[in-house]
Amino acid sequence: MIYTTFMESAYVQSLPFLIDGLKITVMITVIGLFFGMIIGSLAGLGKLSKNKIIRGFWSVYVEVVRGTPILAQALFLYYGVSEDLIGLNISSFNAGVIAIAVNAGAYIAEIVRGAVYSIDKGQHEAGRSMGLTENQTMRYIIWPQAFKRMIPPLGNQFIISLKDTSVFSVIVVHDVVFMAKEYYNTTFEIFETLVMVCLLYLCITVPTALYLNRLERKLDV
Amino acid sequence: MITVKDLHKSFGDLEVLKGIDAKVDESEVVCVVGPSGSGKSTFLRCINLLEDITAGEITIDGDHLTDPNVNINEVRSQVGMVFQHFNLFPHKTVLENITLGPIKVKNLSENEAKDVALSLLEKVGLSDKADDYPDSLSGGQKQRVAIARSLAMNPKVMLFDEPTSALDPELVGDVLEVMKDLAEEGMTMVVVTHEMGFAKEVGDRVLFMDEGIIMEEGNPQQIFDNPQNPRTQSFLSKIL
């Protein structure tokens, strides 16, 4: 009796919908962070540049993104820029990916900058004094060491960005939160559905966090 | 080989080098001694432009370092530098530390670079450490690897910035031994050091620096046994 009630409740019935949404959530996070990593690396290294203009440009980017809420950024990208400004109709999925890339890029920039900055300056001098160029020194000596130090904070950024995607339901991204709203708007099982939403997030974030802890100890950073 | 003319270096308002004139001939071993803060390390670091020069002129083998047309990477590849804190690359094995420069700067093949590296490791007595990572080596071993790494570029000049200052006393001897062999082979060397024994025995000439200028220079006997400048006298009386 209890078993049948449970099986027919939103705890179980909402799952197929929510998992469809979770796939979108994870895809946006992963693709967004892929591009965010590229933007963040450029921005992080740009902020360490000796060139004032490059440094200024990336500093403004980082401050603007970090100083505004991601919800506003997503709305701005989807309705403001794409429809109003350039009349381009990007899909909500793509808008979500761009929003994560741009948003996480700013935080990753600080991760990259901090990690590169933390490498002993003697490493740079040793590279340059043997005749390596600035770029070769970065590529073969500084970056490999810095990247190791970036891994734990990057994992942390993954968790943050994964949760950030939840606000994209306002730009009609069919993520797990959007799917939950769709579901409980017809069944009115709000509590049960949202419990499942939280559990699904935790299914990804908790193992990630545990893995990161282990990795951190292993990498000894 | 090296000519330095009226070299000045300031960090902000602080003038560290106040006009250095010096010459190093081929195969000469010049030791630079003096109290902390005298500018000896800065002087050495200017010779391969690890520090920007505020004013003055440096030539190495005819190349003017301050000439904008000079390829500084090219010049640096011909000037080996050994640091106080070794600055080995911790993410690379001993062998990879040594082969990186020859492969990337001199475009040697991996095998050629490896042959060079292995013969240099033998020379510094560390053949068995080729595949180890720097973290597993003692300080003395690290510094010998760092010397091998610099030699792999086949430099015309070797600069040593207090190469034994970060070592435990019992490890200093091995490093000095390697440097002595190098000197005997005719390598041109500039050595900033606190090892007066080494300066006396191996140095052809000693420069005594204080307050950003060369206070006195001469052969080791002159400087150590019969110093003329009162600053040299008081420095030596404190350490000998």
Coordinates of C-alpha atoms in Angstrom, one line a residue:
Chain A
M1 CA 0.0 0.0 0.0
I2 CA 2.7 2.4 1.1
Y3 CA 4.8 1.1 -1.8
T4 CA 2.1 1.8 -4.4
T5 CA 1.5 5.3 -3.0
F6 CA 5.2 6.0 -3.2
M7 CA 5.6 4.6 -6.7
E8 CA 2.7 6.8 -7.9
S9 CA 3.9 9.9 -6.2
A10 CA 6.0 12.7 -7.7
Y11 CA 9.1 11.1 -6.0
V12 CA 9.1 8.5 -8.7
Q13 CA 6.8 9.8 -11.4
S14 CA 8.6 13.1 -11.9
L15 CA 12.0 11.4 -12.4
P16 CA 11.9 10.8 -16.2
F17 CA 11.1 14.5 -16.8
L18 CA 13.7 15.7 -14.3
I19 CA 16.4 13.5 -15.7
D20 CA 15.7 14.9 -19.2
G21 CA 16.2 18.3 -17.7
L22 CA 19.3 17.2 -15.8
K23 CA 20.9 16.1 -19.1
I24 CA 20.4 19.7 -20.4
T25 CA 21.8 21.1 -17.1
V26 CA 24.9 18.9 -17.4
M27 CA 25.4 19.6 -21.1
I28 CA 25.2 23.4 -20.7
T29 CA 27.6 23.2 -17.7
V30 CA 30.2 21.1 -19.5
I31 CA 30.1 22.9 -22.9
G32 CA 29.9 26.3 -21.2
L33 CA 32.9 25.5 -19.0
F34 CA 34.8 24.2 -22.0
F35 CA 34.6 27.7 -23.5
G36 CA 34.8 29.3 -20.1
M37 CA 38.2 27.6 -19.7
I38 CA 39.4 29.1 -22.9
I39 CA 38.1 32.6 -22.1
G40 CA 39.3 32.3 -18.5
S41 CA 42.8 31.3 -19.6
L42 CA 43.0 34.2 -22.0
A43 CA 41.7 36.6 -19.4
G44 CA 43.8 35.3 -16.6
L45 CA 47.0 35.5 -18.7
G46 CA 45.8 38.8 -20.1
K47 CA 45.5 40.2 -16.6
L48 CA 49.2 39.3 -16.0
S49 CA 50.2 40.9 -19.3
K50 CA 52.7 43.8 -19.3
N51 CA 50.5 45.5 -21.9
K52 CA 48.2 48.0 -20.1
I53 CA 45.5 47.8 -22.7
I54 CA 45.2 44.1 -22.6
R55 CA 45.4 44.1 -18.9
G56 CA 42.7 46.8 -18.7
F57 CA 40.4 45.1 -21.1
W58 CA 40.4 41.8 -19.2
S59 CA 40.2 43.5 -15.8
V60 CA 37.0 45.3 -16.9
Y61 CA 35.6 42.0 -18.2
V62 CA 36.3 40.2 -14.9
E63 CA 34.9 43.1 -12.8
V64 CA 31.7 43.5 -14.8
V65 CA 30.9 39.8 -14.8
R66 CA 31.7 39.3 -11.2
G67 CA 29.8 42.4 -10.2
T68 CA 26.5 41.5 -11.8
P69 CA 24.2 38.6 -11.1
I70 CA 24.2 35.7 -13.6
L71 CA 20.4 35.9 -13.8
A72 CA 20.7 39.5 -15.2
Q73 CA 23.5 38.3 -17.5
A74 CA 21.4 35.5 -18.9
L75 CA 18.4 37.8 -19.5
F76 CA 20.6 40.4 -21.0
L77 CA 22.2 37.9 -23.4
Y78 CA 19.0 36.2 -24.4
Y79 CA 16.5 39.1 -24.6
G80 CA 18.8 42.1 -24.6
V81 CA 21.6 41.3 -26.9
S82 CA 20.3 38.6 -29.2
E83 CA 16.8 39.9 -29.9
D84 CA 17.0 43.7 -29.3
L85 CA 20.4 44.6 -30.3
I86 CA 21.5 42.4 -33.2
G87 CA 18.1 40.8 -34.0
L88 CA 19.8 37.4 -33.8
N89 CA 17.7 34.6 -32.6
I90 CA 20.0 32.3 -30.6
S91 CA 18.3 29.3 -28.9
S92 CA 17.9 29.4 -25.2
F93 CA 20.3 26.5 -24.9
N94 CA 23.0 28.4 -26.7
A95 CA 22.3 31.5 -24.7
G96 CA 22.7 29.3 -21.6
V97 CA 26.0 28.0 -22.8
I98 CA 27.3 31.5 -23.6
A99 CA 26.1 32.8 -20.2
I100 CA 28.0 30.0 -18.4
A101 CA 31.1 30.5 -20.6
V102 CA 31.2 34.3 -20.0
N103 CA 30.3 34.1 -16.3
A104 CA 32.6 31.2 -15.4
G105 CA 35.3 32.7 -17.6
A106 CA 35.6 35.6 -15.3
Y107 CA 36.0 33.4 -12.2
I108 CA 38.4 31.0 -14.1
A109 CA 40.4 34.1 -15.0
E110 CA 41.1 34.7 -11.3
I111 CA 41.9 31.0 -10.8
V112 CA 44.3 31.0 -13.7
R113 CA 45.9 34.3 -12.7
G114 CA 46.3 33.1 -9.1
A115 CA 47.8 29.8 -10.1
V116 CA 50.3 31.3 -12.6
Y117 CA 51.2 34.0 -10.2
S118 CA 51.9 31.4 -7.5
I119 CA 54.6 29.7 -9.5
D120 CA 58.0 30.7 -8.1
K121 CA 59.5 33.5 -10.2
G122 CA 62.8 31.6 -10.4
Q123 CA 61.1 29.1 -12.7
H124 CA 60.4 31.9 -15.2
E125 CA 64.0 33.2 -14.8
A126 CA 65.5 29.7 -15.4
G127 CA 63.5 29.3 -18.6
R128 CA 64.3 32.8 -19.9
S129 CA 68.0 32.5 -19.0
M130 CA 68.4 29.4 -21.1
G131 CA 67.0 31.3 -24.1
L132 CA 63.4 30.2 -24.1
T133 CA 61.0 32.8 -25.4
E134 CA 58.3 34.2 -23.1
N135 CA 55.7 32.0 -24.8
Q136 CA 57.9 28.9 -24.6
T137 CA 58.5 29.5 -20.9
M138 CA 54.8 29.8 -20.2
R139 CA 54.0 26.7 -22.3
Y140 CA 56.7 24.3 -21.1
I141 CA 57.5 25.5 -17.6
I142 CA 54.9 27.7 -16.0
W143 CA 51.6 26.5 -17.3
P144 CA 52.1 22.7 -16.6
Q145 CA 52.9 23.6 -13.0
A146 CA 50.2 26.2 -12.6
F147 CA 47.6 23.9 -14.2
K148 CA 48.0 21.3 -11.4
R149 CA 47.2 24.0 -8.9
M150 CA 44.1 25.1 -10.9
I151 CA 42.5 21.7 -10.8
P152 CA 40.9 21.9 -7.3
P153 CA 39.4 25.4 -7.8
L154 CA 38.3 24.5 -11.3
G155 CA 36.4 21.5 -9.8
N156 CA 34.8 23.9 -7.4
Q157 CA 33.9 26.2 -10.3
F158 CA 32.2 23.2 -12.0
I159 CA 29.9 22.8 -9.0
I160 CA 29.1 26.5 -8.9
S161 CA 28.4 26.7 -12.6
L162 CA 26.2 23.5 -12.5
K163 CA 24.0 25.2 -9.9
D164 CA 24.1 28.5 -11.7
T165 CA 22.4 26.9 -14.7
S166 CA 19.2 26.6 -12.6
V167 CA 18.5 30.3 -13.2
F168 CA 18.3 29.7 -17.0
S169 CA 14.8 28.4 -16.6
V170 CA 13.8 32.1 -16.9
I171 CA 15.2 32.1 -20.5
V172 CA 13.2 28.9 -21.2
V173 CA 16.2 26.5 -21.0
H174 CA 14.7 23.1 -20.4
D175 CA 16.9 22.3 -17.5
V176 CA 16.1 20.3 -14.4
V177 CA 14.4 23.3 -12.6
F178 CA 12.3 24.2 -15.7
M179 CA 11.2 20.6 -16.0
A180 CA 10.3 20.5 -12.3
K181 CA 8.1 23.6 -12.7
E182 CA 6.4 22.1 -15.7
Y183 CA 5.7 19.0 -13.8
Y184 CA 4.4 20.5 -10.6
N185 CA 2.3 23.0 -12.4
T186 CA 0.1 20.1 -13.6
T187 CA 0.3 17.8 -10.6
F188 CA 0.7 20.3 -7.8
E189 CA 3.2 18.0 -6.0
I190 CA 5.6 20.9 -5.4
F191 CA 7.3 19.6 -2.3
E192 CA 8.0 16.1 -3.7
T193 CA 9.2 17.4 -7.0
L194 CA 11.6 19.9 -5.5
V195 CA 13.0 17.3 -3.1
M196 CA 13.9 15.3 -6.2
V197 CA 15.4 18.3 -7.9
C198 CA 17.7 18.8 -5.0
L199 CA 18.6 15.2 -4.8
L200 CA 19.5 15.1 -8.4
Y201 CA 21.8 18.1 -8.0
L202 CA 23.4 16.5 -4.9
C203 CA 23.9 13.3 -6.9
I204 CA 26.4 15.2 -9.1
T205 CA 27.8 17.7 -6.6
V206 CA 28.6 15.5 -3.7
P207 CA 30.6 12.8 -5.6
T208 CA 32.4 15.7 -7.4
A209 CA 33.3 17.3 -4.2
L210 CA 34.5 14.0 -2.7
Y211 CA 36.6 13.2 -5.8
L212 CA 38.1 16.7 -5.6
N213 CA 39.1 16.2 -2.0
R214 CA 40.9 13.0 -2.9
L215 CA 42.5 14.6 -5.9
E216 CA 43.7 17.5 -3.9
R217 CA 45.5 15.2 -1.5
K218 CA 46.9 13.2 -4.3
L219 CA 48.2 16.2 -6.2
D220 CA 49.6 17.6 -3.0
V221 CA 48.8 21.2 -4.0
Chain B
M1 CA 84.4 38.2 -23.6
I2 CA 82.3 40.4 -21.4
T3 CA 82.6 44.2 -21.2
V4 CA 80.5 46.2 -18.8
K5 CA 80.7 50.0 -19.0
D6 CA 79.2 52.4 -16.5
L7 CA 76.3 50.1 -15.6
H8 CA 73.6 51.7 -13.5
K9 CA 70.5 49.9 -12.1
S10 CA 67.8 51.3 -10.0
F11 CA 64.7 49.7 -8.5
G12 CA 62.4 52.7 -8.2
D13 CA 64.2 55.3 -6.2
L14 CA 66.8 52.9 -4.9
E15 CA 70.0 52.9 -7.0
V16 CA 71.5 49.5 -6.5
L17 CA 74.3 49.7 -9.1
K18 CA 76.1 53.0 -9.3
G19 CA 78.3 52.7 -12.2
I20 CA 80.1 49.4 -12.7
D21 CA 83.0 49.0 -15.1
A22 CA 84.3 45.5 -15.6
K23 CA 85.9 43.2 -18.1
V24 CA 86.0 39.4 -18.2
D25 CA 88.4 37.8 -20.6
E26 CA 87.9 34.5 -22.2
S27 CA 88.6 31.5 -19.9
E28 CA 88.9 33.8 -17.0
V29 CA 87.2 33.0 -13.7
V30 CA 86.1 36.2 -12.0
C31 CA 84.7 35.9 -8.4
V32 CA 82.5 38.7 -7.1
V33 CA 82.5 39.1 -3.3
G34 CA 81.0 41.6 -0.9
P35 CA 78.5 42.1 1.8
S36 CA 74.8 41.4 1.4
G37 CA 73.0 44.2 -0.4
S38 CA 76.1 45.3 -2.2
G39 CA 74.6 44.7 -5.6
K40 CA 76.6 41.6 -6.6
S41 CA 73.6 39.5 -7.6
T42 CA 72.0 42.4 -9.4
F43 CA 75.2 42.9 -11.3
L44 CA 75.3 39.3 -12.3
R45 CA 71.6 39.3 -13.3
C46 CA 72.1 42.3 -15.5
I47 CA 74.7 40.4 -17.5
N48 CA 72.0 38.3 -19.1
L49 CA 69.3 40.9 -18.8
L50 CA 67.3 39.2 -16.1
E51 CA 67.2 42.7 -14.8
D52 CA 66.6 45.7 -17.1
I53 CA 69.5 48.0 -17.2
T54 CA 68.8 51.6 -16.2
A55 CA 71.9 53.0 -17.9
G56 CA 75.2 51.7 -19.2
E57 CA 76.4 49.2 -21.7
I58 CA 77.1 45.5 -21.7
T59 CA 78.7 43.5 -24.5
I60 CA 79.1 39.8 -24.6
D61 CA 81.4 38.5 -27.3
G62 CA 80.7 41.6 -29.3
D63 CA 76.9 41.7 -29.0
H64 CA 75.6 44.8 -27.3
L65 CA 72.9 43.6 -25.0
T66 CA 71.1 46.9 -24.9
D67 CA 71.0 47.2 -28.7
P68 CA 67.3 46.7 -29.7
N69 CA 68.4 44.6 -32.7
V70 CA 70.1 42.0 -30.6
N71 CA 68.0 38.9 -30.1
I72 CA 68.1 38.6 -26.4
N73 CA 67.0 34.9 -26.4
E74 CA 69.9 34.1 -28.7
V75 CA 72.4 35.9 -26.3
R76 CA 70.9 34.2 -23.2
S77 CA 71.2 30.8 -24.8
Q78 CA 75.0 31.4 -24.9
V79 CA 75.2 32.6 -21.3
G80 CA 74.5 29.9 -18.7
M81 CA 73.1 30.9 -15.4
V82 CA 73.1 28.9 -12.2
F83 CA 70.9 30.2 -9.4
Q84 CA 71.2 30.1 -5.6
H85 CA 67.9 28.1 -5.4
F86 CA 68.6 25.9 -8.4
N87 CA 65.3 26.7 -10.1
L88 CA 65.0 23.2 -11.5
F89 CA 61.7 22.4 -13.1
P90 CA 59.9 20.2 -10.6
H91 CA 57.4 18.7 -13.1
K92 CA 60.2 17.4 -15.3
T93 CA 62.8 14.6 -14.7
V94 CA 66.4 15.4 -14.4
L95 CA 67.0 14.4 -18.0
E96 CA 64.0 16.5 -19.2
N97 CA 65.3 19.5 -17.2
I98 CA 68.6 19.2 -19.2
T99 CA 67.2 18.5 -22.6
L100 CA 64.5 21.2 -22.7
G101 CA 66.7 24.0 -23.7
P102 CA 68.7 22.1 -26.4
I103 CA 65.5 20.8 -27.9
K104 CA 63.5 24.0 -27.9
V105 CA 66.2 26.6 -28.3
K106 CA 68.9 24.9 -30.3
N107 CA 66.5 22.6 -32.1
L108 CA 68.4 19.4 -31.3
S109 CA 66.6 16.1 -31.8
E110 CA 65.4 14.4 -28.7
N111 CA 68.1 11.7 -29.1
E112 CA 70.9 14.2 -29.7
A113 CA 69.8 16.2 -26.6
K114 CA 69.6 13.0 -24.6
D115 CA 73.2 12.1 -25.5
V116 CA 74.4 15.5 -24.5
A117 CA 72.5 15.4 -21.2
L118 CA 73.7 11.9 -20.3
S119 CA 77.3 12.8 -20.9
L120 CA 76.9 16.0 -18.8
L121 CA 75.2 14.0 -16.0
E122 CA 78.2 11.7 -16.0
K123 CA 80.5 14.7 -15.8
V124 CA 78.7 16.0 -12.7
G125 CA 78.5 12.5 -11.2
L126 CA 74.8 11.9 -11.4
S127 CA 74.3 9.4 -14.2
D128 CA 72.1 7.3 -12.1
K129 CA 69.6 10.1 -11.4
A130 CA 68.5 10.8 -15.0
D131 CA 65.0 9.6 -14.6
D132 CA 64.5 11.0 -11.1
Y133 CA 62.5 14.1 -10.3
P134 CA 64.3 17.0 -8.7
D135 CA 62.3 16.7 -5.5
S136 CA 64.0 13.4 -4.7
L137 CA 67.5 14.9 -5.0
S138 CA 69.6 16.6 -2.3
G139 CA 70.5 20.3 -2.6
G140 CA 74.0 19.5 -3.8
Q141 CA 72.7 17.1 -6.4
K142 CA 70.1 19.6 -7.6
Q143 CA 72.7 22.3 -8.1
R144 CA 74.9 19.9 -10.1
V145 CA 71.9 19.1 -12.3
A146 CA 71.3 22.8 -12.7
I147 CA 74.9 23.2 -13.8
A148 CA 74.5 20.4 -16.2
R149 CA 71.3 22.0 -17.5
S150 CA 73.2 25.2 -18.2
L151 CA 76.1 23.4 -19.8
A152 CA 73.8 21.6 -22.2
M153 CA 73.3 24.9 -24.0
N154 CA 77.1 24.9 -24.7
P155 CA 77.4 28.4 -23.3
K156 CA 80.3 30.8 -23.9
V157 CA 80.0 32.1 -20.3
M158 CA 78.7 30.7 -17.1
L159 CA 77.2 32.9 -14.4
F160 CA 76.9 31.6 -10.9
D161 CA 74.7 33.4 -8.4
E162 CA 75.7 32.2 -5.0
P163 CA 75.5 28.6 -6.1
T164 CA 76.4 27.1 -2.7
S165 CA 74.6 29.5 -0.4
A166 CA 71.4 27.4 -0.1
L167 CA 73.3 24.1 0.5
D168 CA 74.1 22.2 3.7
P169 CA 77.8 22.7 4.5
E170 CA 78.7 19.1 3.7
L171 CA 77.2 19.3 0.2
V172 CA 79.1 22.4 -0.8
G173 CA 82.2 20.5 -1.7
D174 CA 80.7 18.5 -4.5
V175 CA 79.3 21.5 -6.2
L176 CA 82.6 23.5 -5.9
E177 CA 84.4 20.5 -7.3
V178 CA 82.3 20.5 -10.4
M179 CA 82.9 24.3 -10.8
K180 CA 86.6 23.8 -10.4
D181 CA 86.7 21.2 -13.1
L182 CA 84.8 23.6 -15.4
A183 CA 87.3 26.4 -14.7
E184 CA 90.2 24.1 -15.5
E185 CA 88.6 23.2 -18.8
G186 CA 88.7 26.9 -19.7
M187 CA 85.1 28.0 -19.2
T188 CA 84.7 31.7 -18.8
M189 CA 82.9 32.1 -15.4
V190 CA 81.6 34.9 -13.3
V191 CA 80.9 33.7 -9.8
V192 CA 79.1 35.6 -7.0
T193 CA 80.1 33.7 -3.9
H194 CA 80.7 33.7 -0.2
E195 CA 83.1 30.8 -0.6
M196 CA 86.4 32.7 -0.1
G197 CA 88.3 29.5 -0.3
F198 CA 87.0 28.9 -3.8
A199 CA 87.6 32.5 -4.8
K200 CA 91.2 32.2 -3.6
E201 CA 91.9 28.9 -5.2
V202 CA 90.0 29.0 -8.5
G203 CA 89.5 32.7 -9.2
D204 CA 91.8 34.4 -11.6
R205 CA 90.5 37.8 -10.4
V206 CA 88.3 38.9 -7.5
L207 CA 86.0 41.9 -7.5
F208 CA 85.0 43.3 -4.2
M209 CA 81.7 45.1 -4.4
D210 CA 80.0 47.3 -1.8
E211 CA 77.2 49.9 -2.0
G212 CA 76.7 49.4 -5.7
I213 CA 80.3 49.9 -7.0
I214 CA 83.4 47.8 -7.4
M215 CA 85.5 49.0 -4.4
E216 CA 88.6 47.0 -5.3
E217 CA 89.7 44.4 -7.7
G218 CA 92.8 42.3 -8.2
N219 CA 94.1 38.8 -8.2
P220 CA 93.1 36.7 -5.2
Q221 CA 96.5 37.2 -3.4
Q222 CA 96.2 41.0 -3.6
I223 CA 92.6 41.0 -2.4
F224 CA 92.8 38.5 0.3
D225 CA 96.3 38.9 1.6
N226 CA 96.9 42.6 1.0
P227 CA 93.6 44.5 0.6
Q228 CA 94.1 48.2 0.1
N229 CA 90.6 49.6 0.5
P230 CA 89.4 50.0 4.1
R231 CA 86.0 48.5 3.2
T232 CA 87.6 45.4 1.8
Q233 CA 89.8 45.1 4.9
S234 CA 86.8 45.4 7.2
F235 CA 84.7 42.9 5.2
L236 CA 87.5 40.4 5.0
S237 CA 88.3 40.7 8.7
K238 CA 84.7 39.8 9.5
I239 CA 84.6 36.7 7.5
L240 CA 88.1 35.2 7.3

